[in-house]
PDB file of C-alpha atoms in Angstrom:
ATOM      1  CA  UNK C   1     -12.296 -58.542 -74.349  1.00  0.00           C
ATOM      2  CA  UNK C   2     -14.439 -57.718 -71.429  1.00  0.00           C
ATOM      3  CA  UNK C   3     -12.108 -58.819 -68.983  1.00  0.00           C
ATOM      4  CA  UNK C   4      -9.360 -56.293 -70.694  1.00  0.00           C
ATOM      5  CA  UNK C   5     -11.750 -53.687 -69.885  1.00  0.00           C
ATOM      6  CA  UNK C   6     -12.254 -54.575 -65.802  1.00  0.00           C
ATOM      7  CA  UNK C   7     -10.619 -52.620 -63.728  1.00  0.00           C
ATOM      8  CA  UNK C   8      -9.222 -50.217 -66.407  1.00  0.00           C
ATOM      9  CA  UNK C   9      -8.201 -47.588 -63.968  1.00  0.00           C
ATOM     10  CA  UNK C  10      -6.692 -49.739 -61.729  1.00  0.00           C
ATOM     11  CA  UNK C  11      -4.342 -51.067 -64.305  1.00  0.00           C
ATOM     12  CA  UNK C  12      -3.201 -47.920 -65.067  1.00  0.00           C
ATOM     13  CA  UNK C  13      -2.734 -46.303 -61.907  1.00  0.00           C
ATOM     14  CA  UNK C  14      -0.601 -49.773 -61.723  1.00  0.00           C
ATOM     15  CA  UNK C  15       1.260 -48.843 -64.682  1.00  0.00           C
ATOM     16  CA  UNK C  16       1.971 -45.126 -63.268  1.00  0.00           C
ATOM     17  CA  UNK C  17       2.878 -46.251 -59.522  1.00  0.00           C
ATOM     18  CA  UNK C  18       5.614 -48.583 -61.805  1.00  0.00           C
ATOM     19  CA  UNK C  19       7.122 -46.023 -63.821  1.00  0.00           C
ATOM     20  CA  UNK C  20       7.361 -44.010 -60.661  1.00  0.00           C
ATOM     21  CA  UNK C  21       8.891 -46.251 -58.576  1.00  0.00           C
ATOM     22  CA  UNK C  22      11.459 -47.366 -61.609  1.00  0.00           C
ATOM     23  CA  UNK C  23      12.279 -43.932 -61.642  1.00  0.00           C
ATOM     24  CA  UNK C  24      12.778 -43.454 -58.119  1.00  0.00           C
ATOM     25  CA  UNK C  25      15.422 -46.541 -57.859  1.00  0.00           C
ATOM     26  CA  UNK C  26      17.418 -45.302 -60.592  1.00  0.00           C
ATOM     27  CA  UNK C  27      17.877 -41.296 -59.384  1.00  0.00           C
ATOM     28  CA  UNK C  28      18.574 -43.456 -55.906  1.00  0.00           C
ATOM     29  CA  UNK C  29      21.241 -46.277 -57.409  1.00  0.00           C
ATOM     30  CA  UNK C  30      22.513 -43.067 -59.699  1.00  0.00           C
ATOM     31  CA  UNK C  31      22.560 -39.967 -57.459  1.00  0.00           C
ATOM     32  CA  UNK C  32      24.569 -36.593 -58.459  1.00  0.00           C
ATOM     33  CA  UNK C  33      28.107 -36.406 -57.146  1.00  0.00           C
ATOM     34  CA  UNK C  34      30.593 -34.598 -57.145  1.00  0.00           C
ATOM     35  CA  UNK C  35      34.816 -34.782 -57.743  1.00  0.00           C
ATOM     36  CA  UNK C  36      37.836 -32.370 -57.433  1.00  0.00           C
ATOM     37  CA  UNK C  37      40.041 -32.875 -60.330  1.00  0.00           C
ATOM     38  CA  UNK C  38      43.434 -31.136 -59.272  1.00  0.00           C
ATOM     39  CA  UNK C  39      45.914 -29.765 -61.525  1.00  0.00           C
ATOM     40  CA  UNK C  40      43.984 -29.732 -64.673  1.00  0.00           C
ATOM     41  CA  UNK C  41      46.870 -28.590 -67.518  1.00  0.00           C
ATOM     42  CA  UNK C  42      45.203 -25.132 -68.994  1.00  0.00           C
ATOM     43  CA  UNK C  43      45.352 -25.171 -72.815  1.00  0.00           C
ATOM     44  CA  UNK C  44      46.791 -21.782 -74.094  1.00  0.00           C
ATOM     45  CA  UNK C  45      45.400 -21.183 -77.392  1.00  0.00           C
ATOM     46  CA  UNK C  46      46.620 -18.257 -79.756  1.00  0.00           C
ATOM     47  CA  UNK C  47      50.281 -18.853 -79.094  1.00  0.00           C
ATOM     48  CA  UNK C  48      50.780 -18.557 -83.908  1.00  0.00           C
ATOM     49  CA  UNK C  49      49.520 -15.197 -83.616  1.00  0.00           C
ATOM     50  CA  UNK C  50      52.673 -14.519 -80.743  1.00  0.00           C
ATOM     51  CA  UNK C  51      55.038 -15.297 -83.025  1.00  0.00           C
ATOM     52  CA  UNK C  52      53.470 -12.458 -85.772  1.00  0.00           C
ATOM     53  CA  UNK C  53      53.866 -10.644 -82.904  1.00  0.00           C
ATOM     54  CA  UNK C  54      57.598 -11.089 -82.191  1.00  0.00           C
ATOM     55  CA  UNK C  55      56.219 -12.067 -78.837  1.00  0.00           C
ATOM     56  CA  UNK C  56      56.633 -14.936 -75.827  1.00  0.00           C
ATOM     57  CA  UNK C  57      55.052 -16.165 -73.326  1.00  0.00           C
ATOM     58  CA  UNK C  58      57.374 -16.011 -70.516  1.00  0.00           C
ATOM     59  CA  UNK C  59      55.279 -17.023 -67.197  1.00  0.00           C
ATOM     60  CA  UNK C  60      53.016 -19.111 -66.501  1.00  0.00           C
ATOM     61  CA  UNK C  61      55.053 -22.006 -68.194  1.00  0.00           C
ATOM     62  CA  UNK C  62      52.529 -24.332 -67.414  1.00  0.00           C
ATOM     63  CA  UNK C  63      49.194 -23.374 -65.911  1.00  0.00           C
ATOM     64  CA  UNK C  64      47.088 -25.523 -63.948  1.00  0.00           C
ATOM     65  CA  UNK C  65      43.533 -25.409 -62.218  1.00  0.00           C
ATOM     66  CA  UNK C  66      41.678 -27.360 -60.028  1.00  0.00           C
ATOM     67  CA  UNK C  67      38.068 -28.063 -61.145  1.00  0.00           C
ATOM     68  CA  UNK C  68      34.786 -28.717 -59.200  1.00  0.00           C
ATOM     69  CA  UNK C  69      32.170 -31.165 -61.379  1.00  0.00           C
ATOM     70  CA  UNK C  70      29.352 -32.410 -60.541  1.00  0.00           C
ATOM     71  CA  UNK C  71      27.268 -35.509 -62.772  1.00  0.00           C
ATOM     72  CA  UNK C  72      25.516 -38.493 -62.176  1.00  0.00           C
ATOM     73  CA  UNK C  73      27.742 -41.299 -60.677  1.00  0.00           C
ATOM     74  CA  UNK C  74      28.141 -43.478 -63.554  1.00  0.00           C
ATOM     75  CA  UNK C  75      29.595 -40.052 -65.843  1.00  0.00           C
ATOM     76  CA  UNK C  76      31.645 -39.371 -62.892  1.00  0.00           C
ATOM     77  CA  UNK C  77      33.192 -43.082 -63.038  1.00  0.00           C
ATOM     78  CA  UNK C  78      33.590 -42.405 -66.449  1.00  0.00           C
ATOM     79  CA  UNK C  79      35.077 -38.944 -66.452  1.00  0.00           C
ATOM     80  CA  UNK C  80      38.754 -38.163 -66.682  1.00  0.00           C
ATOM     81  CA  UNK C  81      41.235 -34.748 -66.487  1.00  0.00           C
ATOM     82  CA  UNK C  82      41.569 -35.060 -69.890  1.00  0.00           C
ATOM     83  CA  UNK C  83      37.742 -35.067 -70.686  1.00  0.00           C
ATOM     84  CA  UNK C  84      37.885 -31.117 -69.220  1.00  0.00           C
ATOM     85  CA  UNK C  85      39.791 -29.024 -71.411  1.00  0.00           C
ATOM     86  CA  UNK C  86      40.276 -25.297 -69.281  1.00  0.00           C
ATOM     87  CA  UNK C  87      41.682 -22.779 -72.039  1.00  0.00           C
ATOM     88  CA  UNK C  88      43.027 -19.315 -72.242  1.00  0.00           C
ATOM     89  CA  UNK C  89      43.390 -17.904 -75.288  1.00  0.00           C
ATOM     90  CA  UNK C  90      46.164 -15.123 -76.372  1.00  0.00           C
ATOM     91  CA  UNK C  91      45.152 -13.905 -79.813  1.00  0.00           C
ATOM     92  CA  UNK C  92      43.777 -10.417 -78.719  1.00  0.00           C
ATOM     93  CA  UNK C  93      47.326 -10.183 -76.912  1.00  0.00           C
ATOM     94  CA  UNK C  94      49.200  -7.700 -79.574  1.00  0.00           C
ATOM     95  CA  UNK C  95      52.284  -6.381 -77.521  1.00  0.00           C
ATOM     96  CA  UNK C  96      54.574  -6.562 -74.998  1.00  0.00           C
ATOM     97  CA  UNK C  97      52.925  -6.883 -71.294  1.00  0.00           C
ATOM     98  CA  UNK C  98      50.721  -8.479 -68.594  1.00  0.00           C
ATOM     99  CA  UNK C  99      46.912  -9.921 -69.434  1.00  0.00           C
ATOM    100  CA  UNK C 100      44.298 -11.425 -67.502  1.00  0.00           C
ATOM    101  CA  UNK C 101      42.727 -13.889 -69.402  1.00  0.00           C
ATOM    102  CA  UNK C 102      39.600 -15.300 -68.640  1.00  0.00           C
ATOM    103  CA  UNK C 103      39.713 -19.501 -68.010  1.00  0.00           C
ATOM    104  CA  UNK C 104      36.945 -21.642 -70.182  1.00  0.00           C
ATOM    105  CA  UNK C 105      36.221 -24.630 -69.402  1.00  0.00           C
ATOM    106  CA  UNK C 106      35.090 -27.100 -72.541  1.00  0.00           C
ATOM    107  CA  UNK C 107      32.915 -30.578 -70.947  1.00  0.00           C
ATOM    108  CA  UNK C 108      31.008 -33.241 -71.536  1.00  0.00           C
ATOM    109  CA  UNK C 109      26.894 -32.145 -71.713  1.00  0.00           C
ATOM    110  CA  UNK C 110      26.426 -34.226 -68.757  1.00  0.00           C
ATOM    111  CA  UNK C 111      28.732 -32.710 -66.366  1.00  0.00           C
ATOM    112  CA  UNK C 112      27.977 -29.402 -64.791  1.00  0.00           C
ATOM    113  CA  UNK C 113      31.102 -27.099 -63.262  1.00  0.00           C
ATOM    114  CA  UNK C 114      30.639 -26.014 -60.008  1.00  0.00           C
ATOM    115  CA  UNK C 115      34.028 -24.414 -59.456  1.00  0.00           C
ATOM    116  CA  UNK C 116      37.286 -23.267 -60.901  1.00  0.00           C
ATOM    117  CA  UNK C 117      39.639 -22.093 -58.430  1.00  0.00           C
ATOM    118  CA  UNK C 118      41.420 -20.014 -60.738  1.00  0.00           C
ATOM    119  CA  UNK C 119      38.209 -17.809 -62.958  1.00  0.00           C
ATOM    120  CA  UNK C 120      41.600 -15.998 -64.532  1.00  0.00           C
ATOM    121  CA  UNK C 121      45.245 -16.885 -65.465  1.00  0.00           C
ATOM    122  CA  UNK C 122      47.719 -13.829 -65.613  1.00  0.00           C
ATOM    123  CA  UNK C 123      50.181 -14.216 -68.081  1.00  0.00           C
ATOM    124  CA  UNK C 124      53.457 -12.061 -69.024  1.00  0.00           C
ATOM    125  CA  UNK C 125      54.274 -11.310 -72.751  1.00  0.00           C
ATOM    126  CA  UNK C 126      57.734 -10.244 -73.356  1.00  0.00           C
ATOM    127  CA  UNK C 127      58.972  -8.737 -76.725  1.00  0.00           C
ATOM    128  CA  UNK C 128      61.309 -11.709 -78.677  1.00  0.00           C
ATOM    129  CA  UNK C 129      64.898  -9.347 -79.000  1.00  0.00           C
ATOM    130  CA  UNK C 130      68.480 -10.161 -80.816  1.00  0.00           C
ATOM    131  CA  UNK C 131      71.646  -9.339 -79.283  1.00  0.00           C
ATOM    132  CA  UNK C 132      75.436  -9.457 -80.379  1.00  0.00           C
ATOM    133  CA  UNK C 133      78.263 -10.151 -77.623  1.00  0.00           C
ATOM    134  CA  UNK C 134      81.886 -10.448 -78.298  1.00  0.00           C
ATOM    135  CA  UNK C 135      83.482 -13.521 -77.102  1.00  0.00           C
ATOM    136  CA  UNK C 136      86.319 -13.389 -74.755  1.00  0.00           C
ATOM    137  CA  UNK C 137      88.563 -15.874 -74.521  1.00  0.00           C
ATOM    138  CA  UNK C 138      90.040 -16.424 -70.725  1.00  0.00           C
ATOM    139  CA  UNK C 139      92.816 -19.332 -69.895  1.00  0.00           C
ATOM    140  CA  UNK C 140      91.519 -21.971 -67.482  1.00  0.00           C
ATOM    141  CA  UNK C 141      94.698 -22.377 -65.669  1.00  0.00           C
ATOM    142  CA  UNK C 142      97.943 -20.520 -65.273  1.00  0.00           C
ATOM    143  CA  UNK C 143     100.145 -20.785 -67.942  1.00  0.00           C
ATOM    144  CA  UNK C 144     104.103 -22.276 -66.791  1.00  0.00           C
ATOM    145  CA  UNK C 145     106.475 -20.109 -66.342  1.00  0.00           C
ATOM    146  CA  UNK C 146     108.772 -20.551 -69.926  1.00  0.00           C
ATOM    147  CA  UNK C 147     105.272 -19.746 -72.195  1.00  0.00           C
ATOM    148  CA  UNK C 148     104.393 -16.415 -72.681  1.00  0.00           C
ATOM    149  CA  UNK C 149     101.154 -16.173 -74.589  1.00  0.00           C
ATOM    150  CA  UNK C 150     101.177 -13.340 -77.135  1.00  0.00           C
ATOM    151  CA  UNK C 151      97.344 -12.871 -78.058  1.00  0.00           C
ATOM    152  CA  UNK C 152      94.011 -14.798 -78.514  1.00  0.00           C
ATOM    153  CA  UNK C 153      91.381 -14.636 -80.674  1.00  0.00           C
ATOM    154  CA  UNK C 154      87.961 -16.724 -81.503  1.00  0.00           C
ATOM    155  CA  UNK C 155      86.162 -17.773 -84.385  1.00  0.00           C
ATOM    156  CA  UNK C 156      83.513 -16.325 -84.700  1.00  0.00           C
ATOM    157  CA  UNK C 157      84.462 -13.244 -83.055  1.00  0.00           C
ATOM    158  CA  UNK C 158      80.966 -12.758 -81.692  1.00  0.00           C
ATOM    159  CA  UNK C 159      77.349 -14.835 -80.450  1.00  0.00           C
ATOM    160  CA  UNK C 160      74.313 -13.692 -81.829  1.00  0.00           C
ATOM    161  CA  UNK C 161      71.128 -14.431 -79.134  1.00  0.00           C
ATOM    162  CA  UNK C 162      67.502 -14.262 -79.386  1.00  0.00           C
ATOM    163  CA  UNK C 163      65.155 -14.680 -76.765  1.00  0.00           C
ATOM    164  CA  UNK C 164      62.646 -12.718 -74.291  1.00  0.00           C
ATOM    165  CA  UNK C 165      64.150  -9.258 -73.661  1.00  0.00           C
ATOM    166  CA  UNK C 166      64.383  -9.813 -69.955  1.00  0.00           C
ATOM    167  CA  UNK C 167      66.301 -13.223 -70.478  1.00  0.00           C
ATOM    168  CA  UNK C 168      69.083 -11.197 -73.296  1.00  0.00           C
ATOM    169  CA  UNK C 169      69.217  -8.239 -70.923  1.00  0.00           C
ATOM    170  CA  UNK C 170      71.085 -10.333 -68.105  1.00  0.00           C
ATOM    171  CA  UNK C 171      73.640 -11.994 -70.643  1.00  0.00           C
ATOM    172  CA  UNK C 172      76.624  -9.452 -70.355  1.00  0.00           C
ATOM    173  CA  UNK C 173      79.219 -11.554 -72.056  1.00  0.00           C
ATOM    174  CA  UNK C 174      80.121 -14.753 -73.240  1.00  0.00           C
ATOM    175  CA  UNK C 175      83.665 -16.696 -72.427  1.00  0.00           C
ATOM    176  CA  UNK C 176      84.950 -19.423 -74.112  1.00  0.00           C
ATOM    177  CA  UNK C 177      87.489 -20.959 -71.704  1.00  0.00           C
ATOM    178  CA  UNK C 178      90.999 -22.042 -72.847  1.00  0.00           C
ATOM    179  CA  UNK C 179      92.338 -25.206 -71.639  1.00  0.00           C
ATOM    180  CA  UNK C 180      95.925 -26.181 -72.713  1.00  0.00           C
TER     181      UNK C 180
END
């Protein structure tokens, strides 16, 4: 028992200079890094409440961002795009126009974001509209000579078309081409 008790201090300052130099090898074997990842797809969230709205998204189709992390080397080698989930969400978006919404990033605890390169996404809401167009029927070639044609019609007489009001606003007519 005595000889547990000899040199008491010594042991422990022992025991101390250990745990230090433990910790010391694995900050040095595991340092911080840090990793671009490019082109991280942007979740839009809110999109059910659009449709309430008689609204679409009409640009960005597909946003992207490129994120800045930084983490210990072995979360880095284990971290993927799809572990960072950047979102925008469109419920407060209630009518027909342009919003800057505000990108969030959603991450593993052990990961810290140093940069987004895009902090907002602008987006453009258009108003969902109907339209009725006649159709026109048009021959695709000249007819001969000896046929003389008397009249045409279509069934149905007319297209009905929904979509973003900019997209219905450029379709001026539709033709459905005749081919004898």
């Amino acid at each position: 028992m005595k000889n547990l008790r000899d040199n008491l201090s010594i042991k422990i300052l022992a025991l101390l200079m250990a745990i230090l130099a433990w910790y010391y090898v694995m900050q040095d074997k595991n340092p911080l890094k840090t990793y671009e990842f490019a082109a991280v797809p942007v979740e839009i969230a809110g999109t059910g409440r659009l449709s309430e709205e008689k609204l679409v998204l009409v640009e960005p189709k597909n946003p992207t961002v490129n994120i800045l992390v930084e983490a210990k080397r072995n979360e880095l080698n284990r971290l993927s795009a799809k572990d960072l989930r950047p979102r925008i969400d469109l419920s407060e978006a209630t009518e027909e126009g342009s919003y800057n919404l505000r990108v969030r990033v959603d991450k593993p605890s052990a990961v810290d974001i140093k940069r987004v390169d895009k902090q907002e996404i602008t987006v453009k809401l258009e108003s969902i509209v109907k339209k009725s167009i006649p159709i026109t029927v048009r021959l695709a070639e000249k007819l001969p000579d000896d046929f003389i044609l008397k009249s045409t019609t279509s069934t149905p007489k007319e297209v009905r078309i929904e979509g973003p009001s900019s997209k219905v606003a450029l379709v001026t007519q539709v033709v459905a081409t005749l081919d004898l």
